Amino acid sequence: MTETPQPLYDRHADTLNRALTAITERGYWSAYPESPSPRVYGETAAADGKAAFEAYLGGDFPLDQPGAGDRVATETSPFGVELAVRYPHAGPGELVSAAAAALPAWRDAGPQARVGVCLEILDRLHKNIFELANAVQFTSGQAFVMAFQAGGAHALDRALEALAYAYAEMTRHPGTAGWEKAAGKGDPLRMTKTFHVVPRGVALVIGCNTFPTWNSYPGLFASLVTGNPVIVKPHPRAVLPLAITVKYAREVLAEAGFDPNLIMLAAEAPGEKLASDLALHRSVKIVDFTGSTEYGDWLETHARQASVYTEKAGLNTVVIDSTDDFAGMCRNLGFTLTLYSGQMCTTSQNILIPAGGIETDQGHKSFDEVAGGIAAAVGKLTADPARGVELTGAIVNDGVLERLAEVTKVGEPVLESRVVAHPAYADAVVRTPTIVKLAADDAETYGREWFGPISFAIATDSTAQSLELLRRTVGEKGALTAGVYSTDEAVLDATEAVAVEVGVHLSCNLTGGVFVNQSAAFSDFHGSGANAAANSALTDGAYVANRFRIVQSRRHV
């Protein structure tokens, strides 16, 4: 049965209103439970979701959209599972033309109708969260619980956050207004003014391999709800999570009476360069990208007809000055470096420690003892393969393995990376983190990004030099996260001043269950747009407001 958009808005109005409150209060709130427990989702949800995922393997993905006559299959699972899913393939012209044709009715439906449909899409995805989590796990290499949380619940939260910001911006101005101005002794001038929310045009989302949903959903839903049709171009190695997303979104759009070509999958054939061709198309007016600095810079330079939002790479840094919980600090950093084998754009790479050591609750600790304490925490988390792989997951691509081989030729290892046999998937590619000692003058090494389970313990002359290195490296190359450990308020204040100067989000003295490489929707911003690692933030008003324009008409009364 086809549902009209207004009942969809009414159905989800409470969720929207709670999200609108959350983005102003900035406290903890989540609309989607992050625990995959049967007590939360039901006894059969996990098995049903896995069966739905497995039904896609080795077959044609069920997506009826332009280009359905040609199919491509490009995915290889880091766990060694045979995927072989074949996706519809189309050229840029077909996709853009179909998207542009779908725009007018979606534009004219208005903000309330669009947000109702988008909230229904999120609800549909949530009902199929286990299916989505399996797709994220077996394409990205994340362990299942992380895939469920980051690729499912947290990704949906980030999408809802983007919807809330976009709805707030679209409804900031009234739809109509009466205008009256005195005109001397005659009748006043009277006009009626109408303000239309007008989308920019076709939007393109370029997905990444590591977090295909978490990184794509904010831009996807920010563009869609503001009236822009969206072409979703997944990473060739992580197509299935976004294909599932497009599938359910198209179902909801059709049920609500809209053209399902408002969202389409752009699966890429090997060597095709489809992302670049789409990004430069004259009708593509918005581009969202997560990935390498090189390609992000290329998009910013060349996709001049579009508004381009990029999250790239940087030198995430931790400054260690002192601590009143040495064991907690080591455990916290050890978990940070171990989680998903460091394959997160927020994981710390450079750990700056005074060469003379630090003061702790356990007495003075030398540089080697600090580095060794962090290494021991990583070692403890990864010692048992059966438990360790639930944190490390699998290595996402050969580029990470190449960097792991390269890093053995620099510095002195504090902790060497190990090959781990996955107890459930014999062909899984698993590596534990490595930590390498460097000197402050080894900037040629630590001054570039080493994406993966690679971190450097860098000996500095003092905390003052550590702060100067933080300022210089992040100022030049950018970063998404920074951390500091100190018992001295003056050091904390000085580090915060540097973080503000170079535009990086700072975490202070994390020793418990919050980690520097995690960010919570509705409270934490991800990226700042204030340094080279990203030109935008997830999610704020600036992230959504430029995806539409206000066009007015006025008439005399």
Coordinates of C-alpha atoms in Angstrom, one line a residue:
M1 CA 0.0 0.0 0.0
T2 CA 1.3 3.4 -0.9
E3 CA 1.7 5.8 2.0
T4 CA 1.5 9.6 1.6
P5 CA 4.4 11.6 3.0
Q6 CA 2.3 13.4 5.7
P7 CA 1.5 10.2 7.7
L8 CA 5.2 9.4 7.5
Y9 CA 6.1 12.7 9.1
D10 CA 3.5 12.3 11.8
R11 CA 4.7 8.7 12.5
H12 CA 8.3 9.9 13.1
A13 CA 7.7 13.4 14.4
D14 CA 8.6 12.4 18.0
T15 CA 12.0 11.1 16.8
L16 CA 12.7 14.2 14.8
N17 CA 11.7 16.5 17.7
R18 CA 14.0 14.6 20.1
A19 CA 16.8 14.8 17.6
L20 CA 16.2 18.6 17.2
T21 CA 16.5 18.9 21.0
A22 CA 19.6 16.7 21.1
I23 CA 21.6 18.8 18.7
T24 CA 21.0 21.9 20.8
E25 CA 21.6 20.2 24.2
R26 CA 24.7 18.2 23.0
G27 CA 24.2 15.6 25.7
Y28 CA 24.0 11.8 25.3
W29 CA 21.1 10.5 23.2
S30 CA 20.8 7.7 20.7
A31 CA 17.7 6.7 18.7
Y32 CA 19.0 3.3 17.8
P33 CA 20.2 0.7 20.4
E34 CA 23.9 -0.2 19.9
S35 CA 23.7 -3.6 21.5
P36 CA 22.9 -6.6 19.2
S37 CA 21.4 -8.5 22.1
P38 CA 18.4 -10.7 21.5
R39 CA 16.8 -8.9 24.4
V40 CA 16.8 -5.7 22.4
Y41 CA 16.2 -6.9 18.8
G42 CA 14.5 -10.2 19.3
E43 CA 15.5 -13.9 19.4
T44 CA 15.6 -14.4 15.6
A45 CA 16.9 -11.0 14.4
A46 CA 20.6 -12.0 14.2
A47 CA 19.9 -15.2 12.3
D48 CA 17.4 -13.5 10.0
G49 CA 19.8 -10.7 9.2
K50 CA 22.7 -13.1 8.4
A51 CA 20.5 -15.2 6.2
A52 CA 19.4 -12.1 4.3
F53 CA 23.1 -11.1 3.8
E54 CA 24.0 -14.6 2.6
A55 CA 21.2 -14.6 0.1
Y56 CA 22.9 -11.9 -1.8
L57 CA 26.2 -13.8 -2.2
G58 CA 27.1 -15.1 -5.6
G59 CA 24.0 -13.5 -7.3
D60 CA 22.6 -10.5 -8.9
F61 CA 21.8 -7.8 -6.4
P62 CA 18.0 -7.0 -6.6
L63 CA 18.1 -3.4 -7.7
D64 CA 15.9 -2.2 -10.5
Q65 CA 17.4 1.1 -11.7
P66 CA 19.1 2.5 -14.9
G67 CA 21.8 0.2 -16.1
A68 CA 20.3 -3.0 -14.8
G69 CA 21.3 -4.9 -18.0
D70 CA 25.0 -4.8 -17.2
R71 CA 26.5 -6.1 -14.0
V72 CA 29.8 -5.7 -12.1
A73 CA 31.4 -7.6 -9.2
T74 CA 34.4 -6.1 -7.5
E75 CA 34.4 -7.0 -3.8
T76 CA 36.9 -9.1 -1.9
S77 CA 36.3 -9.8 1.7
P78 CA 39.1 -9.3 4.2
F79 CA 37.8 -12.4 6.0
G80 CA 38.3 -14.5 2.9
V81 CA 34.6 -15.1 2.4
E82 CA 33.5 -15.4 -1.2
L83 CA 31.2 -12.5 -2.0
A84 CA 30.8 -12.3 -5.8
V85 CA 27.7 -10.1 -5.7
R86 CA 26.9 -8.6 -9.1
Y87 CA 25.5 -5.0 -9.2
P88 CA 23.8 -3.1 -11.9
H89 CA 26.2 -0.9 -13.8
A90 CA 25.4 2.4 -15.6
G91 CA 27.3 5.3 -17.1
P92 CA 27.3 8.8 -15.7
G93 CA 24.9 10.1 -18.3
E94 CA 22.2 7.5 -17.5
L95 CA 22.5 8.1 -13.8
V96 CA 22.5 11.8 -13.8
S97 CA 19.6 12.1 -16.3
A98 CA 17.5 9.8 -14.2
A99 CA 18.3 11.6 -11.0
A100 CA 17.6 15.0 -12.6
A101 CA 14.2 13.8 -13.8
A102 CA 13.2 12.8 -10.3
L103 CA 14.1 16.2 -8.7
P104 CA 11.1 18.4 -9.4
A105 CA 8.5 16.4 -7.6
W106 CA 10.8 15.8 -4.6
R107 CA 11.7 19.5 -4.5
D108 CA 8.0 20.6 -4.6
A109 CA 7.0 18.2 -1.8
G110 CA 8.6 20.5 0.7
P111 CA 10.8 20.0 3.8
Q112 CA 8.2 18.3 6.0
A113 CA 7.3 15.6 3.4
R114 CA 10.9 15.0 2.6
V115 CA 12.0 14.6 6.2
G116 CA 9.1 12.2 6.8
V117 CA 10.2 10.0 4.0
C118 CA 13.9 10.1 5.1
L119 CA 12.9 9.2 8.7
E120 CA 11.0 6.2 7.3
I121 CA 14.1 5.1 5.3
L122 CA 16.1 5.2 8.5
D123 CA 13.4 3.2 10.3
R124 CA 13.4 0.6 7.4
L125 CA 17.2 0.3 7.6
H126 CA 17.0 -0.1 11.4
K127 CA 14.6 -3.0 10.9
N128 CA 17.2 -4.6 8.8
I129 CA 20.2 -3.7 10.9
F130 CA 21.7 -7.2 11.2
E131 CA 21.6 -7.6 7.4
L132 CA 23.4 -4.3 7.1
A133 CA 26.0 -5.2 9.9
N134 CA 26.9 -8.4 8.2
A135 CA 27.5 -6.5 4.9
V136 CA 29.7 -4.0 6.7
Q137 CA 31.6 -6.7 8.5
F138 CA 32.5 -8.8 5.5
T139 CA 33.4 -5.9 3.2
S140 CA 35.3 -3.7 5.6
G141 CA 37.0 -6.2 7.9
Q142 CA 35.4 -4.9 11.1
A143 CA 34.5 -7.5 13.7
F144 CA 30.8 -8.1 14.0
V145 CA 30.0 -6.0 17.1
M146 CA 31.9 -3.0 15.7
A147 CA 30.2 -3.4 12.4
F148 CA 26.8 -3.5 14.1
Q149 CA 27.6 -0.5 16.2
A150 CA 29.6 1.7 13.8
G151 CA 28.1 0.5 10.6
G152 CA 24.6 0.1 11.9
A153 CA 23.3 2.0 15.0
H154 CA 25.9 4.8 15.0
A155 CA 25.7 5.3 11.3
L156 CA 21.9 5.7 11.6
D157 CA 22.4 8.2 14.5
R158 CA 24.7 10.2 12.3
A159 CA 22.1 10.1 9.5
L160 CA 19.4 11.3 11.9
E161 CA 21.7 14.0 13.2
A162 CA 22.1 15.3 9.6
L163 CA 18.3 15.2 9.1
A164 CA 17.8 17.3 12.2
Y165 CA 20.3 19.9 11.2
A166 CA 19.0 20.1 7.7
Y167 CA 15.3 20.3 8.9
A168 CA 16.3 23.1 11.3
E169 CA 18.0 25.1 8.5
M170 CA 15.3 24.5 6.0
T171 CA 12.6 25.7 8.4
R172 CA 14.6 28.6 9.9
H173 CA 12.6 30.9 7.7
P174 CA 8.8 30.9 7.2
G175 CA 7.3 29.5 4.1
T176 CA 5.2 32.7 3.6
A177 CA 5.2 36.1 5.1
G178 CA 3.1 39.3 4.9
W179 CA 5.0 42.5 4.3
E180 CA 3.6 46.0 4.8
K181 CA 5.4 49.4 4.5
A182 CA 3.9 52.8 5.2
A183 CA 3.6 55.0 2.1
G184 CA 2.9 58.5 3.3
K185 CA -0.7 59.6 3.1
G186 CA -1.7 56.8 0.8
D187 CA -2.5 53.2 1.5
P188 CA 0.5 51.2 2.8
L189 CA 2.4 49.0 0.4
R190 CA 1.4 45.4 1.0
M191 CA 2.9 42.2 -0.4
T192 CA 2.8 38.5 0.2
K193 CA 6.1 36.7 0.0
T194 CA 6.7 33.0 -0.5
F195 CA 10.1 31.4 0.3
H196 CA 10.9 28.2 -1.6
V197 CA 13.6 25.8 -0.4
V198 CA 15.4 24.9 -3.7
P199 CA 17.9 22.1 -3.9
R200 CA 21.3 22.6 -5.6
G201 CA 20.9 19.7 -8.0
V202 CA 22.2 16.1 -8.3
A203 CA 24.4 15.0 -5.3
L204 CA 27.2 12.4 -5.4
V205 CA 28.4 10.4 -2.4
I206 CA 31.7 8.7 -2.8
G207 CA 32.0 5.9 -0.2
C208 CA 35.1 4.5 1.5
N209 CA 36.2 1.0 2.2
T210 CA 36.6 1.1 6.0
F211 CA 33.3 2.8 7.1
P212 CA 31.0 2.5 4.1
T213 CA 27.8 3.6 6.0
W214 CA 29.1 5.7 8.9
N215 CA 31.0 8.0 6.6
S216 CA 28.4 8.1 3.8
Y217 CA 25.1 8.5 5.6
P218 CA 25.5 12.1 6.9
G219 CA 26.1 13.5 3.4
L220 CA 23.6 11.1 1.7
F221 CA 20.7 12.1 4.0
A222 CA 21.7 15.8 4.3
S223 CA 21.5 16.0 0.5
L224 CA 18.4 13.9 0.1
V225 CA 16.3 15.7 2.7
T226 CA 17.2 19.1 1.3
G227 CA 15.7 18.0 -2.1
N228 CA 18.7 16.7 -4.0
P229 CA 18.7 13.3 -5.8
V230 CA 21.7 11.3 -4.6
I231 CA 23.9 9.0 -6.7
V232 CA 25.8 6.7 -4.3
K233 CA 29.2 5.6 -5.6
P234 CA 30.6 3.0 -3.2
H235 CA 34.2 1.9 -2.9
P236 CA 34.7 -1.1 -5.2
R237 CA 35.6 -3.3 -2.2
A238 CA 32.6 -2.2 -0.1
V239 CA 29.6 -2.0 -2.3
L240 CA 27.1 -4.3 -0.5
P241 CA 26.4 -2.0 2.6
L242 CA 25.5 0.9 0.4
A243 CA 23.6 -1.3 -2.1
I244 CA 21.4 -2.5 0.7
T245 CA 20.9 1.1 1.8
V246 CA 19.9 2.2 -1.7
K247 CA 17.6 -0.8 -2.0
Y248 CA 15.6 0.0 1.1
A249 CA 15.6 3.7 0.4
R250 CA 14.2 3.1 -3.1
E251 CA 11.4 0.9 -1.7
V252 CA 10.4 3.7 0.8
L253 CA 10.5 6.4 -1.9
A254 CA 8.3 4.3 -4.2
E255 CA 5.8 3.5 -1.5
A256 CA 5.5 7.2 -0.7
G257 CA 4.7 8.0 -4.3
F258 CA 8.1 9.4 -5.4
D259 CA 10.5 8.4 -8.2
P260 CA 12.9 5.8 -6.7
N261 CA 15.6 7.2 -8.9
L262 CA 16.0 9.9 -6.3
I263 CA 18.7 7.5 -5.0
M264 CA 20.7 5.2 -7.2
L265 CA 23.8 3.0 -6.8
A266 CA 26.8 3.7 -9.1
A267 CA 28.8 0.5 -9.0
E268 CA 32.1 0.9 -10.7
A269 CA 33.8 -1.4 -13.1
P270 CA 37.6 -2.0 -12.5
G271 CA 39.6 0.9 -13.8
E272 CA 36.6 2.9 -14.9
K273 CA 37.1 6.1 -12.9
L274 CA 33.4 6.5 -12.5
A275 CA 33.7 8.7 -9.4
S276 CA 35.8 11.2 -11.3
D277 CA 33.5 11.2 -14.3
L278 CA 30.5 11.8 -12.0
A279 CA 32.2 14.4 -9.9
L280 CA 33.0 16.5 -12.9
H281 CA 29.5 16.2 -14.6
R282 CA 28.0 19.7 -15.0
S283 CA 24.7 18.6 -13.4
V284 CA 26.4 17.2 -10.2
K285 CA 26.2 20.1 -7.7
I286 CA 27.2 18.4 -4.4
V287 CA 30.0 15.9 -3.8
D288 CA 30.7 14.1 -0.5
F289 CA 33.9 12.2 -0.2
T290 CA 35.8 10.2 2.5
G291 CA 39.2 8.8 1.7
S292 CA 42.7 9.8 0.7
T293 CA 44.1 13.3 0.9
E294 CA 45.3 13.0 -2.7
Y295 CA 41.9 12.3 -4.1
G296 CA 40.1 14.7 -1.8
D297 CA 42.4 17.5 -2.9
W298 CA 41.8 16.6 -6.5
L299 CA 38.0 16.8 -6.0
E300 CA 38.3 20.2 -4.2
T301 CA 40.4 21.5 -7.1
H302 CA 38.6 20.1 -10.1
A303 CA 34.9 19.6 -9.2
R304 CA 34.4 23.4 -9.4
Q305 CA 30.8 23.2 -10.4
A306 CA 29.9 21.5 -7.1
S307 CA 30.0 22.1 -3.4
V308 CA 32.5 19.6 -2.2
Y309 CA 32.6 18.1 1.3
T310 CA 35.7 16.1 2.1
E311 CA 37.1 14.1 5.0
K312 CA 40.7 13.1 4.2
A313 CA 43.6 12.1 6.3
G314 CA 45.8 13.6 9.0
L315 CA 48.3 13.1 11.8
N316 CA 46.3 12.2 14.9
T317 CA 48.5 13.0 17.9
V318 CA 48.6 12.3 21.6
V319 CA 50.7 14.4 24.0
I320 CA 51.8 12.6 27.2
D321 CA 53.0 15.0 29.9
S322 CA 52.0 13.2 33.2
T323 CA 49.2 11.1 34.6
D324 CA 47.6 10.2 37.9
D325 CA 46.4 6.8 36.4
F326 CA 49.3 5.2 34.5
A327 CA 47.5 1.8 34.1
G328 CA 44.3 3.5 32.9
M329 CA 46.2 5.6 30.4
C330 CA 48.0 2.6 29.0
R331 CA 44.8 0.5 28.8
N332 CA 42.9 3.4 27.1
L333 CA 45.6 4.0 24.5
G334 CA 46.2 0.3 24.0
F335 CA 42.5 -0.2 23.1
T336 CA 42.6 2.8 20.8
L337 CA 45.5 1.4 18.9
T338 CA 44.0 -2.1 18.8
L339 CA 40.4 -1.3 17.7
Y340 CA 39.9 -2.3 14.1
S341 CA 43.7 -2.6 13.8
G342 CA 44.0 1.1 13.8
Q343 CA 42.1 1.4 10.5
M344 CA 40.1 4.4 11.6
C345 CA 40.7 8.0 10.4
T346 CA 40.6 9.0 14.1
T347 CA 43.1 6.5 15.5
S348 CA 46.2 8.1 17.1
Q349 CA 49.4 7.8 15.1
N350 CA 52.0 10.0 16.8
I351 CA 52.4 9.7 20.6
L352 CA 54.7 12.4 21.9
I353 CA 56.5 11.6 25.2
P354 CA 59.4 13.5 26.9
A355 CA 62.6 11.7 26.5
G356 CA 63.3 12.2 30.2
G357 CA 60.0 10.4 31.1
I358 CA 56.9 11.5 33.0
E359 CA 55.5 11.6 36.5
T360 CA 52.7 9.2 37.3
D361 CA 50.8 7.7 40.3
Q362 CA 53.3 4.9 40.1
G363 CA 56.3 7.2 40.4
H364 CA 58.6 8.4 37.6
K365 CA 58.3 6.4 34.4
S366 CA 61.0 6.6 31.8
F367 CA 60.3 7.1 28.1
D368 CA 60.8 3.3 27.5
E369 CA 58.5 2.5 30.4
V370 CA 55.7 4.7 29.0
A371 CA 56.1 3.3 25.5
G372 CA 56.4 -0.2 26.9
G373 CA 53.3 0.2 29.1
I374 CA 51.2 1.1 26.0
A375 CA 52.7 -1.8 24.1
A376 CA 51.9 -4.2 26.9
A377 CA 48.3 -3.1 26.9
V378 CA 48.1 -3.8 23.2
G379 CA 49.8 -7.1 23.7
K380 CA 47.3 -8.1 26.4
L381 CA 44.3 -7.3 24.2
T382 CA 45.7 -9.4 21.3
A383 CA 47.4 -12.3 23.1
D384 CA 44.4 -14.6 22.8
P385 CA 43.5 -14.9 19.1
A386 CA 39.9 -15.8 19.7
R387 CA 39.3 -12.6 21.8
G388 CA 41.8 -10.4 20.0
V389 CA 40.2 -10.7 16.5
E390 CA 36.9 -9.4 18.0
L391 CA 38.8 -6.1 18.5
T392 CA 41.3 -6.1 15.6
G393 CA 39.0 -7.4 12.8
A394 CA 40.8 -8.0 9.6
I395 CA 43.1 -5.9 7.4
V396 CA 41.1 -4.0 4.9
N397 CA 43.4 -4.0 1.8
D398 CA 46.9 -4.6 0.6
G399 CA 48.0 -1.0 1.1
V400 CA 47.9 -1.5 4.9
L401 CA 50.0 -4.6 4.6
E402 CA 52.5 -2.7 2.4
R403 CA 52.8 0.0 5.1
L404 CA 53.3 -2.6 7.8
A405 CA 56.2 -4.0 5.8
E406 CA 57.7 -0.6 5.1
V407 CA 57.6 0.5 8.8
T408 CA 59.9 -2.3 9.8
K409 CA 62.7 -0.4 8.1
V410 CA 62.3 2.7 10.3
G411 CA 63.0 3.3 14.0
E412 CA 63.2 0.8 16.7
P413 CA 60.2 -1.5 17.4
V414 CA 58.6 -1.3 20.8
L415 CA 56.0 -3.8 19.7
E416 CA 56.2 -5.8 16.5
S417 CA 53.1 -6.7 14.4
R418 CA 52.1 -10.3 14.4
V419 CA 50.2 -12.5 12.0
V420 CA 47.2 -14.0 13.7
A421 CA 45.2 -17.0 12.5
H422 CA 41.5 -16.2 12.8
P423 CA 39.7 -19.0 14.6
A424 CA 36.6 -18.7 12.5
Y425 CA 37.8 -17.6 9.0
A426 CA 40.9 -19.4 7.8
D427 CA 41.6 -17.0 5.0
A428 CA 41.2 -13.8 7.1
V429 CA 44.1 -11.4 7.0
V430 CA 44.8 -10.4 10.6
R431 CA 47.7 -8.3 11.9
T432 CA 48.3 -6.9 15.4
P433 CA 49.4 -3.3 15.9
T434 CA 53.0 -2.2 15.8
I435 CA 54.6 0.6 17.8
V436 CA 57.9 2.1 16.7
K437 CA 60.2 4.5 18.6
L438 CA 61.3 7.6 16.9
A439 CA 63.2 10.8 17.7
A440 CA 61.7 14.3 17.4
D441 CA 63.9 15.0 14.4
D442 CA 62.5 12.0 12.5
A443 CA 59.8 14.3 11.1
E444 CA 60.1 12.8 7.6
T445 CA 58.7 9.5 9.0
Y446 CA 56.1 10.6 11.5
G447 CA 55.1 13.7 9.4
R448 CA 53.2 11.5 6.9
E449 CA 50.1 9.3 7.5
W450 CA 50.6 5.6 8.0
F451 CA 47.0 4.4 7.9
G452 CA 46.6 1.1 9.7
P453 CA 47.9 -0.6 12.9
I454 CA 51.0 1.6 13.0
S455 CA 51.9 4.1 15.7
F456 CA 55.0 6.0 16.7
A457 CA 56.3 6.7 20.2
I458 CA 58.3 9.9 19.7
A459 CA 60.9 11.1 22.2
T460 CA 60.7 14.9 22.6
D461 CA 63.0 17.3 24.6
S462 CA 60.0 18.4 26.7
T463 CA 56.3 18.8 26.8
A464 CA 56.8 22.2 25.4
Q465 CA 58.5 20.7 22.3
S466 CA 55.6 18.1 22.1
L467 CA 53.1 21.0 21.9
E468 CA 55.2 22.7 19.2
L469 CA 55.3 19.4 17.2
L470 CA 51.5 19.1 17.7
R471 CA 51.1 22.7 16.4
R472 CA 53.4 22.2 13.4
T473 CA 52.4 18.7 12.2
V474 CA 48.7 19.2 12.6
G475 CA 48.9 22.8 11.3
E476 CA 50.6 21.5 8.1
K477 CA 48.9 18.1 7.6
G478 CA 45.8 18.3 9.6
A479 CA 44.2 15.8 12.1
L480 CA 40.8 14.6 13.2
T481 CA 41.7 13.9 16.8
A482 CA 44.2 14.9 19.4
G483 CA 44.7 13.8 23.0
V484 CA 46.6 14.9 26.0
Y485 CA 47.5 13.4 29.4
S486 CA 48.6 15.7 32.2
T487 CA 48.0 16.4 35.9
D488 CA 49.0 20.1 35.3
E489 CA 46.1 22.4 34.4
A490 CA 48.5 24.8 32.8
V491 CA 49.5 22.0 30.4
L492 CA 45.9 21.1 29.6
D493 CA 45.1 24.7 28.9
A494 CA 48.1 25.1 26.7
T495 CA 47.3 22.0 24.7
E496 CA 43.7 23.2 24.3
A497 CA 45.0 26.5 23.0
V498 CA 47.1 24.7 20.4
A499 CA 44.1 22.5 19.5
V500 CA 41.9 25.5 18.9
E501 CA 44.7 27.2 16.9
V502 CA 45.1 24.3 14.5
G503 CA 41.4 23.3 14.5
V504 CA 41.5 19.8 16.0
H505 CA 39.2 18.2 18.5
L506 CA 40.9 17.4 21.8
S507 CA 40.4 14.7 24.4
C508 CA 41.9 15.1 27.9
N509 CA 43.0 12.4 30.3
L510 CA 40.9 9.6 28.9
T511 CA 41.4 6.5 31.1
G512 CA 38.0 4.9 31.2
G513 CA 35.4 3.8 28.6
V514 CA 35.7 6.8 26.3
F515 CA 38.4 6.7 23.6
V516 CA 40.0 9.4 21.5
N517 CA 39.1 7.7 18.2
Q518 CA 35.3 7.6 19.0
S519 CA 32.7 10.3 18.5
A520 CA 29.1 10.3 19.6
A521 CA 26.4 11.7 17.3
F522 CA 24.3 14.6 18.6
S523 CA 27.2 15.6 20.9
D524 CA 30.6 15.3 19.3
F525 CA 31.6 16.9 16.1
H526 CA 33.6 14.7 13.7
G527 CA 36.2 16.7 11.9
S528 CA 36.2 20.4 12.3
G529 CA 36.7 21.8 8.8
A530 CA 39.4 23.9 10.4
N531 CA 42.5 22.0 9.2
A532 CA 43.7 20.0 6.2
A533 CA 42.2 16.7 7.4
A534 CA 38.7 17.8 6.5
N535 CA 37.0 20.8 4.9
S536 CA 33.7 20.2 6.8
A537 CA 32.4 18.8 10.1
L538 CA 29.9 16.0 10.7
T539 CA 27.5 17.5 11.5
D540 CA 26.8 21.2 11.9
G541 CA 24.8 23.9 10.2
A542 CA 27.5 24.6 7.6
Y543 CA 27.4 21.0 6.6
V544 CA 23.8 21.1 5.5
A545 CA 22.9 24.8 4.7
N546 CA 24.8 25.0 1.4
R547 CA 22.9 22.0 0.0
F548 CA 19.9 24.2 -0.8
R549 CA 19.0 27.8 -1.5
I550 CA 16.0 30.0 -0.6
V551 CA 14.2 31.4 -3.7
Q552 CA 11.5 33.9 -3.1
S553 CA 8.5 35.2 -5.0
R554 CA 6.5 38.3 -4.0
R555 CA 3.1 39.6 -5.0
H556 CA 1.2 42.8 -4.3
V557 CA -1.8 42.3 -2.1

